[in-house]
mmCIF file with all atom_site columns, C-alpha atoms in Angstrom:
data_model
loop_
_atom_site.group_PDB
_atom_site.id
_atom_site.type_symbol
_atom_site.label_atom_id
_atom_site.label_alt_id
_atom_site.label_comp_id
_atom_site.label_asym_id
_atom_site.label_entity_id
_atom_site.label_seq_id
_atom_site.pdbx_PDB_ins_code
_atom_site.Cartn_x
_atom_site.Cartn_y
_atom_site.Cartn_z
_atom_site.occupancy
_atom_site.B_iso_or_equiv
_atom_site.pdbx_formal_charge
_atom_site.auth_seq_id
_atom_site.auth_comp_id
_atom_site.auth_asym_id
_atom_site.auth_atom_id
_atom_site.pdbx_PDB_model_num
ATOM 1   C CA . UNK A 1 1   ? 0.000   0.000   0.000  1.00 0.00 ? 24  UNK A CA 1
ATOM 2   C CA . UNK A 1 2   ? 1.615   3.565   -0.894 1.00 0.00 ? 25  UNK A CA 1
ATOM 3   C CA . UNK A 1 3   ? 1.504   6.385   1.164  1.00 0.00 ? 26  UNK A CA 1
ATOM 4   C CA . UNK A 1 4   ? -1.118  7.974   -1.566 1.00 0.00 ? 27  UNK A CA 1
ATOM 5   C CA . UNK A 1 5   ? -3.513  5.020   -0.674 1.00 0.00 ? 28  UNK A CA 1
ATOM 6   C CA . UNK A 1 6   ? -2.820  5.273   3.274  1.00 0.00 ? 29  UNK A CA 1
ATOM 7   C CA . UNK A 1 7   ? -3.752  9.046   3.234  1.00 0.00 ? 30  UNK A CA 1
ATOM 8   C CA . UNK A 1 8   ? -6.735  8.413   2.255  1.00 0.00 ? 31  UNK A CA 1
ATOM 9   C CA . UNK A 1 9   ? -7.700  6.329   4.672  1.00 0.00 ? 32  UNK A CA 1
ATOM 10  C CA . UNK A 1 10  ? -6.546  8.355   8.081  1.00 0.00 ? 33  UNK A CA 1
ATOM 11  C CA . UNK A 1 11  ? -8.018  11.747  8.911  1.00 0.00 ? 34  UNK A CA 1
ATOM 12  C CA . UNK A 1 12  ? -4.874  13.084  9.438  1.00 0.00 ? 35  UNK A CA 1
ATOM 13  C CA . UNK A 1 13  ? -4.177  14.709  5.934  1.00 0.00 ? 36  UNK A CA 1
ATOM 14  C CA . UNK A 1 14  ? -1.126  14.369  3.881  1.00 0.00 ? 37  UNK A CA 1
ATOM 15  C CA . UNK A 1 15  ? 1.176   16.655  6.562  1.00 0.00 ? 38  UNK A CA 1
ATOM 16  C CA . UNK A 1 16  ? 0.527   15.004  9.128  1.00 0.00 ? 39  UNK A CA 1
ATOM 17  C CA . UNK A 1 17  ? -0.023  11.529  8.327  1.00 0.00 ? 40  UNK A CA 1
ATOM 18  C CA . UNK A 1 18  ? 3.644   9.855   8.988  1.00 0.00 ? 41  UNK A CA 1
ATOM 19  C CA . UNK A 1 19  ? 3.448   6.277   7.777  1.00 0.00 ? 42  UNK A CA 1
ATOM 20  C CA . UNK A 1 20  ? 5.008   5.730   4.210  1.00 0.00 ? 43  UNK A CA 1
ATOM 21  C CA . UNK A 1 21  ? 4.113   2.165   3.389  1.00 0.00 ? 44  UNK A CA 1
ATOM 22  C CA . UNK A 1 22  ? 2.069   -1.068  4.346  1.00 0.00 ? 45  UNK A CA 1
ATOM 23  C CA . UNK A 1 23  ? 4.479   -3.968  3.984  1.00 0.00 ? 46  UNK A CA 1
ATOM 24  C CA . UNK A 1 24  ? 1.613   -6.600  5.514  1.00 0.00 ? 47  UNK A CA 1
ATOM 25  C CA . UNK A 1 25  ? -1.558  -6.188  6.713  1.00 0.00 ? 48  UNK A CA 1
ATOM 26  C CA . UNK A 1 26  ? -4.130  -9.555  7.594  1.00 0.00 ? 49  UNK A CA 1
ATOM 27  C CA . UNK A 1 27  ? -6.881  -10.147 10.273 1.00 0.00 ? 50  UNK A CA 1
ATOM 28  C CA . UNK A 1 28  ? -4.773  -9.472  13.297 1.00 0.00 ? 51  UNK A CA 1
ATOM 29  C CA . UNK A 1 29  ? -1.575  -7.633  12.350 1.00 0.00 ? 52  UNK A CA 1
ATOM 30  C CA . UNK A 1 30  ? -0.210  -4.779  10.143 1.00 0.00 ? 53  UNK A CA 1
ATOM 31  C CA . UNK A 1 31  ? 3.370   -4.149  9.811  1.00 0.00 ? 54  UNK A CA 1
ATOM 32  C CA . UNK A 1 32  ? 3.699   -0.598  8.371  1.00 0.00 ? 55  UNK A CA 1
ATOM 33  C CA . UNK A 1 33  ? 7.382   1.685   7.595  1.00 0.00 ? 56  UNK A CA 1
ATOM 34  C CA . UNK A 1 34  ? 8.423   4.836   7.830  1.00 0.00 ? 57  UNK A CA 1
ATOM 35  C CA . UNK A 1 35  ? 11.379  7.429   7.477  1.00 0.00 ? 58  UNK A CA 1
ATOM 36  C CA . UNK A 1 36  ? 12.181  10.412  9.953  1.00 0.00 ? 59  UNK A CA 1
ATOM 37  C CA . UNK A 1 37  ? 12.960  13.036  7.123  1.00 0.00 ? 60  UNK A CA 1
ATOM 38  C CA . UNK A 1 38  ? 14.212  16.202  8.188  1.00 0.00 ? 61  UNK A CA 1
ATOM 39  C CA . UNK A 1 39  ? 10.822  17.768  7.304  1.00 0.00 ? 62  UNK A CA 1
ATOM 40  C CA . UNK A 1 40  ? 9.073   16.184  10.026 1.00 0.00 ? 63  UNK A CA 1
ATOM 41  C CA . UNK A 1 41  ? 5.932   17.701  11.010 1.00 0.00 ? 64  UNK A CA 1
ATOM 42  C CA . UNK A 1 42  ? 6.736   17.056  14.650 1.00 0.00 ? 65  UNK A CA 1
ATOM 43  C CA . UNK A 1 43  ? 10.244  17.696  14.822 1.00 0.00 ? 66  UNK A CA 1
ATOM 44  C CA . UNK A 1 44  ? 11.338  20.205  17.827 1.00 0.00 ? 67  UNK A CA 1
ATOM 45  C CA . UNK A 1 45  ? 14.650  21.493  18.501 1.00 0.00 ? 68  UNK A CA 1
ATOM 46  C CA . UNK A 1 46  ? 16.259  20.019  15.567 1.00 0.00 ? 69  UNK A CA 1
ATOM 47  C CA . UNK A 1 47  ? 15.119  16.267  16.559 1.00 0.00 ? 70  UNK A CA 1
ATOM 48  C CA . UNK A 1 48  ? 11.694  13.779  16.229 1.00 0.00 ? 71  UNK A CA 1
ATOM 49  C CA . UNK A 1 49  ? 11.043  13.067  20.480 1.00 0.00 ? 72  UNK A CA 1
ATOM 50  C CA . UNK A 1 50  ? 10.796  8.938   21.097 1.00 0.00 ? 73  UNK A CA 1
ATOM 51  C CA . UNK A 1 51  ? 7.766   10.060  22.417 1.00 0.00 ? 74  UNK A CA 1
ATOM 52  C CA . UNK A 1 52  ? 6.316   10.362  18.866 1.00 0.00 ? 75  UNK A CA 1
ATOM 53  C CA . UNK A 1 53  ? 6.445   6.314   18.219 1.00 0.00 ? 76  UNK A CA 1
ATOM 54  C CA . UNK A 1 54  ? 3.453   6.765   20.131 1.00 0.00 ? 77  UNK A CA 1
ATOM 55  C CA . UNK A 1 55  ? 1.782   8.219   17.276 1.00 0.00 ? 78  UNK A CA 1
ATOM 56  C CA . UNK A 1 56  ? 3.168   6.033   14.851 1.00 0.00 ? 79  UNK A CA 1
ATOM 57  C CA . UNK A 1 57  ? 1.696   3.342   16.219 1.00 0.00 ? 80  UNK A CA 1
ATOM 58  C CA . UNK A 1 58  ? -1.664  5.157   16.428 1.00 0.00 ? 81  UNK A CA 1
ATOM 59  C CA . UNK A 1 59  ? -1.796  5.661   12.999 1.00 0.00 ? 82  UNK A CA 1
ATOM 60  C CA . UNK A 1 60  ? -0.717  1.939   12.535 1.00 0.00 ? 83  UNK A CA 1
ATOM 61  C CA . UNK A 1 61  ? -3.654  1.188   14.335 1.00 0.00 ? 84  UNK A CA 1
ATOM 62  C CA . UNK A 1 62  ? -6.301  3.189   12.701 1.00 0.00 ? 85  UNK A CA 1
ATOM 63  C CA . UNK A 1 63  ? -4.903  2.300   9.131  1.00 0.00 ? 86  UNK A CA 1
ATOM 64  C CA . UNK A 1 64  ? -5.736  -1.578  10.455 1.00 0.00 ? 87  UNK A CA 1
ATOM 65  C CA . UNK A 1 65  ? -8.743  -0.706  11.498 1.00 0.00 ? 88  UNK A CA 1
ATOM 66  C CA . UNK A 1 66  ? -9.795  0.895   8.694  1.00 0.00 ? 89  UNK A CA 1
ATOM 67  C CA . UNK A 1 67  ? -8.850  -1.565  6.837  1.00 0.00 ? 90  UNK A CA 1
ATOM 68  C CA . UNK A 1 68  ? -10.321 -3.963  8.585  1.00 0.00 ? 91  UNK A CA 1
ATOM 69  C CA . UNK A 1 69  ? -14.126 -2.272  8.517  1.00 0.00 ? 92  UNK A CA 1
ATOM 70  C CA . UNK A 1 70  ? -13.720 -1.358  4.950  1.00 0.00 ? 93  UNK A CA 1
ATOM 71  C CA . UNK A 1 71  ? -11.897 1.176   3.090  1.00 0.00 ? 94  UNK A CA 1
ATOM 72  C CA . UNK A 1 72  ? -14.816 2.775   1.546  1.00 0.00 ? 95  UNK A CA 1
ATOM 73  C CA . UNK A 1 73  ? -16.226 4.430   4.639  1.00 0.00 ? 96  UNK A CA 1
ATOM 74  C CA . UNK A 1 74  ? -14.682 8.022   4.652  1.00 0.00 ? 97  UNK A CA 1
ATOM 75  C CA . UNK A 1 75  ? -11.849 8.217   7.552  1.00 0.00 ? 98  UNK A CA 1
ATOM 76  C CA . UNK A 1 76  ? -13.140 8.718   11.290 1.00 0.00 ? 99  UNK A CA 1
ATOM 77  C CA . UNK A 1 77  ? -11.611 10.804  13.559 1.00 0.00 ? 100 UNK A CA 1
ATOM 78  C CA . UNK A 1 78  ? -9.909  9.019   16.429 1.00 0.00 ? 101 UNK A CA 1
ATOM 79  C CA . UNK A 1 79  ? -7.928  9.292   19.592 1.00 0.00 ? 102 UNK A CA 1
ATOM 80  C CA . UNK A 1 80  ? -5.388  7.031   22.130 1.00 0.00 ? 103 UNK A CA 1
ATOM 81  C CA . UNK A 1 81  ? -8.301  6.266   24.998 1.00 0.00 ? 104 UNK A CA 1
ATOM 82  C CA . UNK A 1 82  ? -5.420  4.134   26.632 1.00 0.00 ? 105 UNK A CA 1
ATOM 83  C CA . UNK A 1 83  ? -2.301  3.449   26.800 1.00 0.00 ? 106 UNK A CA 1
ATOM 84  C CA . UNK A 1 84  ? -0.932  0.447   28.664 1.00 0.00 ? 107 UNK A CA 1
ATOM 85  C CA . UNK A 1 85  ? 2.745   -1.176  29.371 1.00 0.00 ? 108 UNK A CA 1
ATOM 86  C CA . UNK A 1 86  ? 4.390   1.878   27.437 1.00 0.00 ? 109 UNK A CA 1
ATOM 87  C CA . UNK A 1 87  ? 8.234   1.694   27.516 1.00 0.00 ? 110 UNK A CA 1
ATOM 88  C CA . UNK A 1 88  ? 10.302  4.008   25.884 1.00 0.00 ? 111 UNK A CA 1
ATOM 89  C CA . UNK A 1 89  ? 13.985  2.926   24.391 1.00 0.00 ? 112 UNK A CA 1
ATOM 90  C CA . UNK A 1 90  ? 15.301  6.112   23.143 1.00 0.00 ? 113 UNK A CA 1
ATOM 91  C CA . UNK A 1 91  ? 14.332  9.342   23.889 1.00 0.00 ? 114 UNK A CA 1
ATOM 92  C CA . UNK A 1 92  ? 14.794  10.385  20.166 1.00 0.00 ? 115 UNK A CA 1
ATOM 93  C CA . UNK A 1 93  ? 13.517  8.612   16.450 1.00 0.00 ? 116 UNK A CA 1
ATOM 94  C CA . UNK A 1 94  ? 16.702  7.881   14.758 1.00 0.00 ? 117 UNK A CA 1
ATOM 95  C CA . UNK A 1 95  ? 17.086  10.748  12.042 1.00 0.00 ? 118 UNK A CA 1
ATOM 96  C CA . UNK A 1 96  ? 16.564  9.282   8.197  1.00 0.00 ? 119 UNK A CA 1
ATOM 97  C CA . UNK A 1 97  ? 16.239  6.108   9.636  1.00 0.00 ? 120 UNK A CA 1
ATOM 98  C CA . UNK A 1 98  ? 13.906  3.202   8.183  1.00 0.00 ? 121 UNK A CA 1
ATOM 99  C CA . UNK A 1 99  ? 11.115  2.553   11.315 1.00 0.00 ? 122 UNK A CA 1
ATOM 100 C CA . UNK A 1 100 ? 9.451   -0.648  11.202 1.00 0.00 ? 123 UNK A CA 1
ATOM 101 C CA . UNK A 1 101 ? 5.621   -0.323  13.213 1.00 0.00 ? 124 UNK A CA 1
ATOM 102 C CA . UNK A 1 102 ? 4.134   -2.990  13.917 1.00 0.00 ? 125 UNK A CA 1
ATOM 103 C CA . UNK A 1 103 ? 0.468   -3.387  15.790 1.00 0.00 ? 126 UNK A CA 1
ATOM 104 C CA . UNK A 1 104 ? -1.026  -7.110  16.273 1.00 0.00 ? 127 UNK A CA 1
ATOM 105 C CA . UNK A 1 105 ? -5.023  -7.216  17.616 1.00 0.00 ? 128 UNK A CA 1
ATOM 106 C CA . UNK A 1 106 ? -6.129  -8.080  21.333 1.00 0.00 ? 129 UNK A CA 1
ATOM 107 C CA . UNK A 1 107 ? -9.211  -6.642  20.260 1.00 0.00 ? 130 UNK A CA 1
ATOM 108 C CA . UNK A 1 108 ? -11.619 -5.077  17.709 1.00 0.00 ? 131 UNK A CA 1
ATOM 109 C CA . UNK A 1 109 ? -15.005 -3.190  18.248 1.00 0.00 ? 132 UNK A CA 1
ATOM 110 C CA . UNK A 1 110 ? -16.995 -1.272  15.971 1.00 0.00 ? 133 UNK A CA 1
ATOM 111 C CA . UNK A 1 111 ? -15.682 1.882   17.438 1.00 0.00 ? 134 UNK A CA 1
ATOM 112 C CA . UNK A 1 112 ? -12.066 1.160   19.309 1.00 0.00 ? 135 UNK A CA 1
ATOM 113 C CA . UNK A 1 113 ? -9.183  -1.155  18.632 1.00 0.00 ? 136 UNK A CA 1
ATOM 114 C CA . UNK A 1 114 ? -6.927  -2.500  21.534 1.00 0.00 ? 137 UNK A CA 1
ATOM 115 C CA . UNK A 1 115 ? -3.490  -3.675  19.870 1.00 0.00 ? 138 UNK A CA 1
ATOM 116 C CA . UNK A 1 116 ? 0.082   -3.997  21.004 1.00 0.00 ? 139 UNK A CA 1
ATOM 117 C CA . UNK A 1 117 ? 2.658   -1.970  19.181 1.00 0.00 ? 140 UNK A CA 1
ATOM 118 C CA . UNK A 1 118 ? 6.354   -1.590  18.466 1.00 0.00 ? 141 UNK A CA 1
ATOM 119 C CA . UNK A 1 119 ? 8.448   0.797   16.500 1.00 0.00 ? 142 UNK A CA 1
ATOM 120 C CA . UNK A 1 120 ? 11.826  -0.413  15.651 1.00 0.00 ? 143 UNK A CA 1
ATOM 121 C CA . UNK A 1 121 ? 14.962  1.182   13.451 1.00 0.00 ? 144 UNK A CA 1
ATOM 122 C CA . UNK A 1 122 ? 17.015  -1.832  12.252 1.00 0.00 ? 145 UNK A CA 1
ATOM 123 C CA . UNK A 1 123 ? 15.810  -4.409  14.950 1.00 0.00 ? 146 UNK A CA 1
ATOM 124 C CA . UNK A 1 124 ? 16.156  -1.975  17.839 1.00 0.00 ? 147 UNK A CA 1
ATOM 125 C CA . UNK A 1 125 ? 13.040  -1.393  19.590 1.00 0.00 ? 148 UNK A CA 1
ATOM 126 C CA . UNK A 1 126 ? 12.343  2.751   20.247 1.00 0.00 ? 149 UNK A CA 1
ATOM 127 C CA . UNK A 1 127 ? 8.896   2.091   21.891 1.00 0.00 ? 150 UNK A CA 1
ATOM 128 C CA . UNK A 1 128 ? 6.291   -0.258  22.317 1.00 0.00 ? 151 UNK A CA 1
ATOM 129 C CA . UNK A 1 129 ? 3.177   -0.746  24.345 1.00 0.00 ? 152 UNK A CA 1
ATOM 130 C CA . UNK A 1 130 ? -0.452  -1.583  23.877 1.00 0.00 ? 153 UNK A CA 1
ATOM 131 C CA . UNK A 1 131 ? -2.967  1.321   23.006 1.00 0.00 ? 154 UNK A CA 1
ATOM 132 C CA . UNK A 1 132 ? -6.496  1.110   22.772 1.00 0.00 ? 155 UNK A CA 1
ATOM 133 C CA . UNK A 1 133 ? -7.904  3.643   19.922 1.00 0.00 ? 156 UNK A CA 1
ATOM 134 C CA . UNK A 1 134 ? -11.176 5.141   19.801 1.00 0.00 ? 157 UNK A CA 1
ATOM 135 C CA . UNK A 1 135 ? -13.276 6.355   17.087 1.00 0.00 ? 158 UNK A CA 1
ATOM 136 C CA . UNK A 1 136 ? -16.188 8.984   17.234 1.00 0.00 ? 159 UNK A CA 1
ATOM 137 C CA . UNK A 1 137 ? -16.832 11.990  19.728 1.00 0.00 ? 160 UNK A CA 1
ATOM 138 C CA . UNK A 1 138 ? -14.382 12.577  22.389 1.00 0.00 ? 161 UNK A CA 1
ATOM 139 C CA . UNK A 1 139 ? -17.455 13.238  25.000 1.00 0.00 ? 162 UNK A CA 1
#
């Protein structure tokens, strides 16, 4: 899947959506990549925060999700209701790095996801955890 075809499935909009490809995707998993250019929407002080694999994996999720209830719905809005087990590697994404994201299913609703995720550069693990994502109104 290209970045052309992942756009427009999140709500986030070509600036801010920061996944590149889809290298697999099935019932329970998508494995997603990504590179930390130096025109990253989030950068700060002249680096991406390891705090930010957080939303990588975020986006991993709602992509799979998507997916997953059919692409032809227009994108929904979503947010991180949870976040469980979060560890944090390094306190910066690797700069022009490749970053693997993975996110495999615990769970699947019509309007929230619960999946564990990891970003990796080159089989070093920046962050992982398990986030549950919800779609709709915040209140």
């Amino acid at each position: 899947m290209t970045r052309e075809q992942i756009i427009a499935l999140l709500p986030h909009g070509e600036g801010m959506c920061l996944l590149d490809t889809v290298e697999s995707v099935d019932e329970n998993s998508i494995t997603c990549s990504a590179t930390i250019h130096n025109d990253h929407p989030l950068r700060h002080n002249g680096e991406v925060s390891g705090i930010i694999a957080l939303e990588y994996g975020a986006q991993a999720i709602g992509l799979w999700a998507a997916l997953r209830h059919g692409a032809e719905n227009k994108p929904k809005e979503g947010y991180v209701l949870a976040l469980r087990n979060f560890k944090l590697h390094d306190r910066a994404l690797p700069q022009n790095a490749l970053l693997t994201i993975t996110a495999d299913k615990k769970l699947l609703g019509e309007d929230s996801a619960i999946c564990l995720f990891a970003v990796a550069s080159e089989k070093n693990v920046i962050a992982e955890g398990q986030i549950t994502l919800k779609t709709g109104p915040t209140s």
